PDB file of C-alpha atoms in Angstrom:
ATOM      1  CA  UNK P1288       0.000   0.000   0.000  1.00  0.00           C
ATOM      2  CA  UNK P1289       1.466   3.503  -1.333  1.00  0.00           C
ATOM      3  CA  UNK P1290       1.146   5.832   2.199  1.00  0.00           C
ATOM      4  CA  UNK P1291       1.844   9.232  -0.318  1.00  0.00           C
ATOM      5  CA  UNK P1292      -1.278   8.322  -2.566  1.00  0.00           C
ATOM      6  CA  UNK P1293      -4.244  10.354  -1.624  1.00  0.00           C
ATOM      7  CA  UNK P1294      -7.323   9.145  -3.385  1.00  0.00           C
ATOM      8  CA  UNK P1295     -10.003  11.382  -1.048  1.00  0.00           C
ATOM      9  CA  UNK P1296     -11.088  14.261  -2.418  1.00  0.00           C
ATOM     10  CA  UNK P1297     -12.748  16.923  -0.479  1.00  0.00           C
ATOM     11  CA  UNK P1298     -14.513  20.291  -1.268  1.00  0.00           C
ATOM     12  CA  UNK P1299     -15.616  22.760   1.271  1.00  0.00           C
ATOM     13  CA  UNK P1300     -18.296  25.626   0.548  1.00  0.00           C
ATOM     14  CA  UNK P1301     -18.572  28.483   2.635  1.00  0.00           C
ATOM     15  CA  UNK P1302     -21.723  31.064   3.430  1.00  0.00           C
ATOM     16  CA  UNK P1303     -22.651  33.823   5.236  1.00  0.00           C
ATOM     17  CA  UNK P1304     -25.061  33.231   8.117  1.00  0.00           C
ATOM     18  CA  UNK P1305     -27.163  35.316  10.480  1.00  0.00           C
ATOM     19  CA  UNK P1306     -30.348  34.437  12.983  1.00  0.00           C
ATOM     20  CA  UNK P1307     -32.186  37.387  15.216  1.00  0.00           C
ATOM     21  CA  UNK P1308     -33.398  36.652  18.823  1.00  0.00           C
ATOM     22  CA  UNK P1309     -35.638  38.649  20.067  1.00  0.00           C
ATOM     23  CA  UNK P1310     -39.259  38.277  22.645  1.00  0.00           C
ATOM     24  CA  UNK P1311     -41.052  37.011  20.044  1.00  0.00           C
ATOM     25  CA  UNK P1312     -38.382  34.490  18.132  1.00  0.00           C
ATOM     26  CA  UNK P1313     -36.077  33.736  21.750  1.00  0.00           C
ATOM     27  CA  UNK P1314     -34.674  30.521  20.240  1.00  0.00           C
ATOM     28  CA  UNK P1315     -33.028  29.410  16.701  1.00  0.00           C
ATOM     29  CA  UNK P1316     -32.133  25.358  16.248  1.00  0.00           C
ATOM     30  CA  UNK P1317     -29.300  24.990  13.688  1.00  0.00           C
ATOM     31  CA  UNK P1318     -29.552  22.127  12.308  1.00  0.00           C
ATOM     32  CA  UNK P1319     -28.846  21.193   9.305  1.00  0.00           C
ATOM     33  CA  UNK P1320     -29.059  18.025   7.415  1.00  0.00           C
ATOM     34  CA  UNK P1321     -25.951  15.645   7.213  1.00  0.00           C
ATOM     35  CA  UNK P1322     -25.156  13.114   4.445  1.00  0.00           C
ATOM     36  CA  UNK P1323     -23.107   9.784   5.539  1.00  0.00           C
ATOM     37  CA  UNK P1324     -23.915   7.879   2.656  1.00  0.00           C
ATOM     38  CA  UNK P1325     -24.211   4.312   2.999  1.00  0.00           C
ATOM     39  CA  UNK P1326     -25.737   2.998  -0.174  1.00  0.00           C
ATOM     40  CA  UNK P1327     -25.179   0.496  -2.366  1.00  0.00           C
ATOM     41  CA  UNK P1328     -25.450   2.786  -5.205  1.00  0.00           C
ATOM     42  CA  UNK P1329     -21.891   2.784  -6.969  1.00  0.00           C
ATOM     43  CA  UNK P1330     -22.125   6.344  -8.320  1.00  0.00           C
ATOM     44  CA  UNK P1331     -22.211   7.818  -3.989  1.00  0.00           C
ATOM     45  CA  UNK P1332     -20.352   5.498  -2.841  1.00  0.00           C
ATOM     46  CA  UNK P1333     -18.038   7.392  -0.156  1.00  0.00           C
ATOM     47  CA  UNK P1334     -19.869  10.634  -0.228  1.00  0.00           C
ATOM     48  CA  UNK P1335     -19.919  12.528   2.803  1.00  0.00           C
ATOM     49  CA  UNK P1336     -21.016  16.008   4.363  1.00  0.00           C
ATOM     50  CA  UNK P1337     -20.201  17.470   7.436  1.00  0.00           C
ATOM     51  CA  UNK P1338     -21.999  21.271   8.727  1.00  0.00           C
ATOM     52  CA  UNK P1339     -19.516  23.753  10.722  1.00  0.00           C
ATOM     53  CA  UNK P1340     -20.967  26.935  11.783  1.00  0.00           C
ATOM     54  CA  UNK P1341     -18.664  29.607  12.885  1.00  0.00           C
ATOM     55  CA  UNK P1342     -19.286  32.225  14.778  1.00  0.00           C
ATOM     56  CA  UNK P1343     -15.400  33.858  14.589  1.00  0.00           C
ATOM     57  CA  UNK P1344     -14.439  37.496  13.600  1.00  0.00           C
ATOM     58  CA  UNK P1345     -18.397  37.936  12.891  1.00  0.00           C
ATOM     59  CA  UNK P1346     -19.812  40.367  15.445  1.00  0.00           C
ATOM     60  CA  UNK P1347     -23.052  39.945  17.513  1.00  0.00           C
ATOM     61  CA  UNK P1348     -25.240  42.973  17.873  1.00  0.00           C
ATOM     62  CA  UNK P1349     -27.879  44.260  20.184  1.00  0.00           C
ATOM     63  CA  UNK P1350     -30.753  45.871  17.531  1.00  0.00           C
ATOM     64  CA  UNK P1351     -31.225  49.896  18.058  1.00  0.00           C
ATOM     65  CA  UNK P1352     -34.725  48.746  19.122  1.00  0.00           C
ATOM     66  CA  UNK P1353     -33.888  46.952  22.274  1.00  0.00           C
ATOM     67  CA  UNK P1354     -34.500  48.614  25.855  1.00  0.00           C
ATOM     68  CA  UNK P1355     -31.723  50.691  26.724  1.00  0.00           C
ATOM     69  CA  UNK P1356     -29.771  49.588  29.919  1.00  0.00           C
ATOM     70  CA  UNK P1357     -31.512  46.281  29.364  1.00  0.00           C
ATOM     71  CA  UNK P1358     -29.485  42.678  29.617  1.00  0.00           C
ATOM     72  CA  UNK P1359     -29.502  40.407  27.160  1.00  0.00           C
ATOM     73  CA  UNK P1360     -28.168  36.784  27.851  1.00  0.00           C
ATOM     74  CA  UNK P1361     -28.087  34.030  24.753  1.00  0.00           C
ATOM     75  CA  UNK P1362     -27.296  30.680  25.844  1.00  0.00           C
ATOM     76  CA  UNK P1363     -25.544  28.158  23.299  1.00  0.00           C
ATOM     77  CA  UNK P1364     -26.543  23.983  23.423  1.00  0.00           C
ATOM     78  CA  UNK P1365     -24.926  21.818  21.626  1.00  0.00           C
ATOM     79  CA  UNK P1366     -22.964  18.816  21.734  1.00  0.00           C
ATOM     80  CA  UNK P1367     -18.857  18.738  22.841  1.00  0.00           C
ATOM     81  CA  UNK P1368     -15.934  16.699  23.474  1.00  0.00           C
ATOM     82  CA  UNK P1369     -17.524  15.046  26.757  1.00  0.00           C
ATOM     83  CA  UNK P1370     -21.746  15.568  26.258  1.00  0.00           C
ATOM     84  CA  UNK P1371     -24.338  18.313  25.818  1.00  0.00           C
ATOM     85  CA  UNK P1372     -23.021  21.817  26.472  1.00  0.00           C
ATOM     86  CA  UNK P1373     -25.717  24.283  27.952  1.00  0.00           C
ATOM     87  CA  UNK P1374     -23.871  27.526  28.973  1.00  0.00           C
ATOM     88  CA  UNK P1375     -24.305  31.035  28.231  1.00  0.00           C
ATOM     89  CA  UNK P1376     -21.477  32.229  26.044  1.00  0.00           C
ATOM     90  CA  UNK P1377     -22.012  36.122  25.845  1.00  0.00           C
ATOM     91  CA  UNK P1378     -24.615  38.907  27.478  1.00  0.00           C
ATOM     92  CA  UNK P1379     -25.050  42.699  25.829  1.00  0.00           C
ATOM     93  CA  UNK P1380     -26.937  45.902  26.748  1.00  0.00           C
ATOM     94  CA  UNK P1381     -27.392  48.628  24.889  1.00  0.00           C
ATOM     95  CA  UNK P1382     -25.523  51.686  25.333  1.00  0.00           C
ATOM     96  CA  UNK P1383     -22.946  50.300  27.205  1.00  0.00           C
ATOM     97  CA  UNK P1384     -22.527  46.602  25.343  1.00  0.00           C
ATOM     98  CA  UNK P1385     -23.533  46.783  21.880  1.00  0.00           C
ATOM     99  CA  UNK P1386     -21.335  44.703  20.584  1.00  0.00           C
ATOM    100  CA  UNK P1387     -19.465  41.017  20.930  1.00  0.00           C
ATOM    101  CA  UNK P1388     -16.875  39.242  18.841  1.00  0.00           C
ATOM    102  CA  UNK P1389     -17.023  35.454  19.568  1.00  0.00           C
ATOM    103  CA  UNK P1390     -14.904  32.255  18.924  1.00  0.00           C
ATOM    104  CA  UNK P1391     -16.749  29.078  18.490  1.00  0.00           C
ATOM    105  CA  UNK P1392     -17.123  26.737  16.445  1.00  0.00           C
ATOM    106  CA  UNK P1393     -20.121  24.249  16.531  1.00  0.00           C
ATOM    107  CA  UNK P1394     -20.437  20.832  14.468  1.00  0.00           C
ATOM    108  CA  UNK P1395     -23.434  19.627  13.403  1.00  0.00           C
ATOM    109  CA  UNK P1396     -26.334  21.130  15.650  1.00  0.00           C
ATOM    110  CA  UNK P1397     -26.877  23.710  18.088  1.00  0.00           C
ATOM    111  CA  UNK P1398     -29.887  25.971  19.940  1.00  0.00           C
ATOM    112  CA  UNK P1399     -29.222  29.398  20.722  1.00  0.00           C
ATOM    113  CA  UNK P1400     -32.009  30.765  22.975  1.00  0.00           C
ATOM    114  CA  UNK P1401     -32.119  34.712  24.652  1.00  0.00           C
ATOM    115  CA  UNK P1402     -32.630  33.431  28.292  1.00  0.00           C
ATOM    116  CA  UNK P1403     -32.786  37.113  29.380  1.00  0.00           C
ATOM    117  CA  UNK P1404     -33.970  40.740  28.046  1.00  0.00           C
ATOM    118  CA  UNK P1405     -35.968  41.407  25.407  1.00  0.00           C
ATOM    119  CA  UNK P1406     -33.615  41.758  22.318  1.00  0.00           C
ATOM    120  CA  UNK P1407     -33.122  41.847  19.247  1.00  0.00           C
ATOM    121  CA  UNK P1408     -29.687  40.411  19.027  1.00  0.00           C
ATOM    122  CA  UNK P1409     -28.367  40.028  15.754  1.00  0.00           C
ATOM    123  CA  UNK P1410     -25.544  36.855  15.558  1.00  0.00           C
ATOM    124  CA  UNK P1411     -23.782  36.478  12.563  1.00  0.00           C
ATOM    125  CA  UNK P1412     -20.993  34.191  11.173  1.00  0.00           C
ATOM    126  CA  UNK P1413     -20.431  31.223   8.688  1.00  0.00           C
ATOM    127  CA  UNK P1414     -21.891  28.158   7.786  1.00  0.00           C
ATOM    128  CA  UNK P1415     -19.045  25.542   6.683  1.00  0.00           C
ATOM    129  CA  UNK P1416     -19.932  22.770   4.097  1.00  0.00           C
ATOM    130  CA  UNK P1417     -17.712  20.075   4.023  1.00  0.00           C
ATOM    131  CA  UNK P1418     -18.548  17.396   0.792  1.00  0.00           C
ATOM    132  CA  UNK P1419     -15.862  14.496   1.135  1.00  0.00           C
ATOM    133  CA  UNK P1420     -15.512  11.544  -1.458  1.00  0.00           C
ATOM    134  CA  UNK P1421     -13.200   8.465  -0.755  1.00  0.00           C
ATOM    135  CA  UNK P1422     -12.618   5.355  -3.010  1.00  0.00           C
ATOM    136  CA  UNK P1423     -12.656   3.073   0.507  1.00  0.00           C
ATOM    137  CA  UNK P1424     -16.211   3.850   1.484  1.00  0.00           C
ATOM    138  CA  UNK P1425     -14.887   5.406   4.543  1.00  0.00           C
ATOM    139  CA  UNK P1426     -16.421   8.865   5.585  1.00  0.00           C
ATOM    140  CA  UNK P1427     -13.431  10.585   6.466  1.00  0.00           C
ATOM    141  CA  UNK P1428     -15.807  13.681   7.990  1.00  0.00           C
ATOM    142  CA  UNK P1429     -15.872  14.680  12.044  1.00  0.00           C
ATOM    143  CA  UNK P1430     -19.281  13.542  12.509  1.00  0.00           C
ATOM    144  CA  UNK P1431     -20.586  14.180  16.357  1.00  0.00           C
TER     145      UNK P1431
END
């Protein structure tokens, strides 16, 4: 077996993404569909997709219509390393926190929800896609 041949190919699409929170929307399920494809069917054989949402160097935003002085909490669920993560990862207020700059990255699924204030919050960042072919029938994706 030749270690230096690579016979997996792999292409990765990237998009902007953005949800709102606010009273009357306080949580957004990501969650998009994932492709391990076990078929028989010679012709996606191998084929794989994996989701990555980012939420790096994109900023979060507390809308101009939110109660000034007012706290808002979001409060990120998803899956990690050891189990189900439920923690709140960042809080703003207008006029004195308007804005956030976060580093996470989430595979597969996650629920944002505004456990406190009123909102809107604006959260932005980008939405990885992952495609991934291999001639061993082997998805070679991070799957959680």
């Amino acid at each position: 077996m030749d270690l230096n041949t690579n016979t997996d190919e792999k292409e990765q699409l990237k998009y902007f993404w953005g949800c709102e929170l606010s009273s009357t929307k306080k949580t957004y399920h990501w969650k998009p569909e994932s492709t391990d494809d076990d078929s028989e069917d010679e012709e996606f054989s191998g084929f794989c997709i994996s989701h990555l949402l980012i939420l790096k160097q994109f900023q979060v935003l507390i809308g101009a219509t939110a109660v000034q002085e007012e706290l808002n909490v979001v409060k990120l669920e998803t899956s990690g390393y050891y189990g189900v993560i439920k923690q709140p990862i960042f809080q703003l207020k207008r006029g004195t926190e308007d804005r956030v700059v976060l580093d996470v990255n989430i595979y597969n699924y996650c629920v944002l929800r505004l456990i406190s204030g009123t909102g809107p919050v604006y959260i932005s960042g980008e939405h990885v896609v992952d495609i991934s072919f291999a001639e061993d029938k082997i998805c070679p994706c991070f799957l959680m």
